[in-house]
C-alpha cells in the first residue's frame, strides 16, 4: 500500500535518529506520526543525551565512493547546524584540533582531515603551537609527540541535549505524538504479520498498528529484529570535571581538542561550568553468549566508568591541561552506540518486511547528523535515495558474515583493542547524578 500524508507511521525510538525522523516527517506534511520510547525525551540511554558532541563536515571512509557520499551527507548535516533556525542556536563554532601521536594514528588522521585542500586548516606540530590554541594558562601541557591539524572555523561542537529536545518539541508542535515512559512507551515486540511488520506492542499491552514502522532504536535495535550480526552495540566512556566559577571564563571558547589515540574535551558548558572529557579507545562490548552458539552485545545503563578509563582521562589531561589532571570527577557515564561491520550507516527498507524502515548503525558518529539524517530515512520510505548512496547504507548481512566482534574498526587508544565489560574489575565511585539533569 502506498504511503499518503495521513498514513499511520510509527517510530520506535526517540533518540537522535528517531527524533530527526519524526521532525522530517512532520516537516514534509505527514500528519499521523507516533514515536515510542521507554524514556522521556531526551532518553537516559540515548547517546544524544549529552552536553556536547563534535560537529564538523569531516568524513571517515577509506574507499573513494564512500568518502564522496559521506562528505555529501556530512555537508547536508553541517548546513543544518549553520543555517536551520532550529539547530543554529545550539552550534558553537569554536574550531577543532584533530591530532595523533603515532605513525599509524597519523595515517588514520589523513583519512579524516585533508589540510592541503582547505586554507582554513593549519598544521600544528610543536608544543608551543598547541598551547597557543587557547588563552594562556589553559593548555599548559607538553603535548608529547602530538601532531595534528587545526580547523579554525567551520567546526566545533553542539549542545546535544538541548538540540535533541528542540527537535522533539518542534516535531510535537507540528503534530507528532510522543508516547514515552514505562510501560506505555516501552516497546516489547514488533508486530510480525503476513511476512511484514505492522507496528509494535508496548509493555502496557497496547497494540500500535502502523502502515510503516521505523526502527530507530540505536544500540537497542537488535532486541527487536535479527540483524544478522550487522550491529554491534559498543560503548564509550565520558566524565565531567567541574571548574570553579572564577575559572570558567578562562576556558570559555577553547576549541575542541581531539587526539584520536588519547581522547578529546570541550569548553565548559554554560549551565554547570563542567568540562566533558572522553578517553579514546575502540570501545567496550557486553557480550552475552547463548546456548544456540550465538552471541550479542547487550547495552545497559551505568553512571560510572571503569577505573582504566579514569587513568586514560587523567593521562590525557596530564599531556594537555595538567592543572586539571587530579581534579575529582563530577559526573561519569558509559555511552552506547551500534557499530556496523564497516562503520557505514544501515538505513534501508527491510528486504523481507517491506513496511519496516531501518534507521540504525550510527557507528559512533551519528549525532552530528541530527539536522538531516531523518530526511535520508524518510527518503528511504519514499523511495528517493540515489542508488549510489543506497548501495553503501543498504541491508547487507554478507559483510557481517563470520564477524569478528573484537574488530577495532580503525579506532585507536587505550589497549588498541575492543574491551568487554565482563573483564572490568573496578569502577569509579562518582556521586550519582541523573542523566536527565545534565
Short mmCIF file of N, CA, C and O in Angstrom, two decimals, residues 13 45 82 91 171-172 220 242 261 281 300 312 318 400 417:
data_model
loop_
_atom_site.label_atom_id
_atom_site.label_comp_id
_atom_site.label_asym_id
_atom_site.label_seq_id
_atom_site.Cartn_x
_atom_site.Cartn_y
_atom_site.Cartn_z
N UNK A 13 11.77 4.46 19.04
CA UNK A 13 13.00 5.12 19.48
C UNK A 13 12.93 6.62 19.33
O UNK A 13 12.72 7.13 18.22
N UNK A 45 19.21 6.73 27.97
CA UNK A 45 20.19 5.86 27.34
C UNK A 45 20.55 6.29 25.92
O UNK A 45 21.34 5.63 25.26
N UNK A 82 24.49 25.15 10.67
CA UNK A 82 24.84 26.54 10.38
C UNK A 82 23.63 27.41 10.07
O UNK A 82 23.61 28.60 10.42
N UNK A 91 24.77 25.29 18.03
CA UNK A 91 26.09 25.01 17.47
C UNK A 91 27.08 26.09 17.89
O UNK A 91 26.77 27.27 17.86
N UNK A 171 8.91 18.89 16.46
CA UNK A 171 8.11 17.82 15.87
C UNK A 171 6.74 17.75 16.54
O UNK A 171 5.71 17.58 15.86
N UNK A 172 6.71 17.89 17.86
CA UNK A 172 5.43 17.91 18.57
C UNK A 172 4.57 19.09 18.14
O UNK A 172 3.36 18.94 17.94
N UNK A 220 19.86 -0.43 21.01
CA UNK A 220 18.87 -1.42 21.44
C UNK A 220 18.11 -2.05 20.28
O UNK A 220 17.24 -2.91 20.50
N UNK A 242 34.25 19.68 37.08
CA UNK A 242 33.66 20.99 37.34
C UNK A 242 34.75 22.03 37.58
O UNK A 242 35.68 21.80 38.37
N UNK A 261 44.12 9.03 19.45
CA UNK A 261 44.72 7.96 20.24
C UNK A 261 44.62 8.22 21.74
O UNK A 261 44.89 7.31 22.53
N UNK A 281 39.31 5.08 22.71
CA UNK A 281 39.63 3.65 22.63
C UNK A 281 38.66 3.01 21.64
O UNK A 281 37.67 3.63 21.24
N UNK A 300 23.54 -1.62 28.59
CA UNK A 300 22.98 -1.37 29.91
C UNK A 300 23.37 0.04 30.31
O UNK A 300 24.30 0.63 29.77
N UNK A 312 43.09 6.70 31.83
CA UNK A 312 43.33 7.26 30.50
C UNK A 312 42.94 8.73 30.43
O UNK A 312 43.63 9.54 29.81
N UNK A 318 47.06 15.17 31.69
CA UNK A 318 48.44 15.46 32.07
C UNK A 318 49.25 15.93 30.87
O UNK A 318 50.21 16.69 31.03
N UNK A 400 28.81 -8.87 7.18
CA UNK A 400 28.93 -9.21 8.60
C UNK A 400 29.10 -10.72 8.81
O UNK A 400 29.15 -11.18 9.95
N UNK A 417 42.43 -2.23 21.41
CA UNK A 417 41.59 -3.40 21.17
C UNK A 417 40.22 -3.16 21.78
O UNK A 417 40.08 -2.32 22.69
#
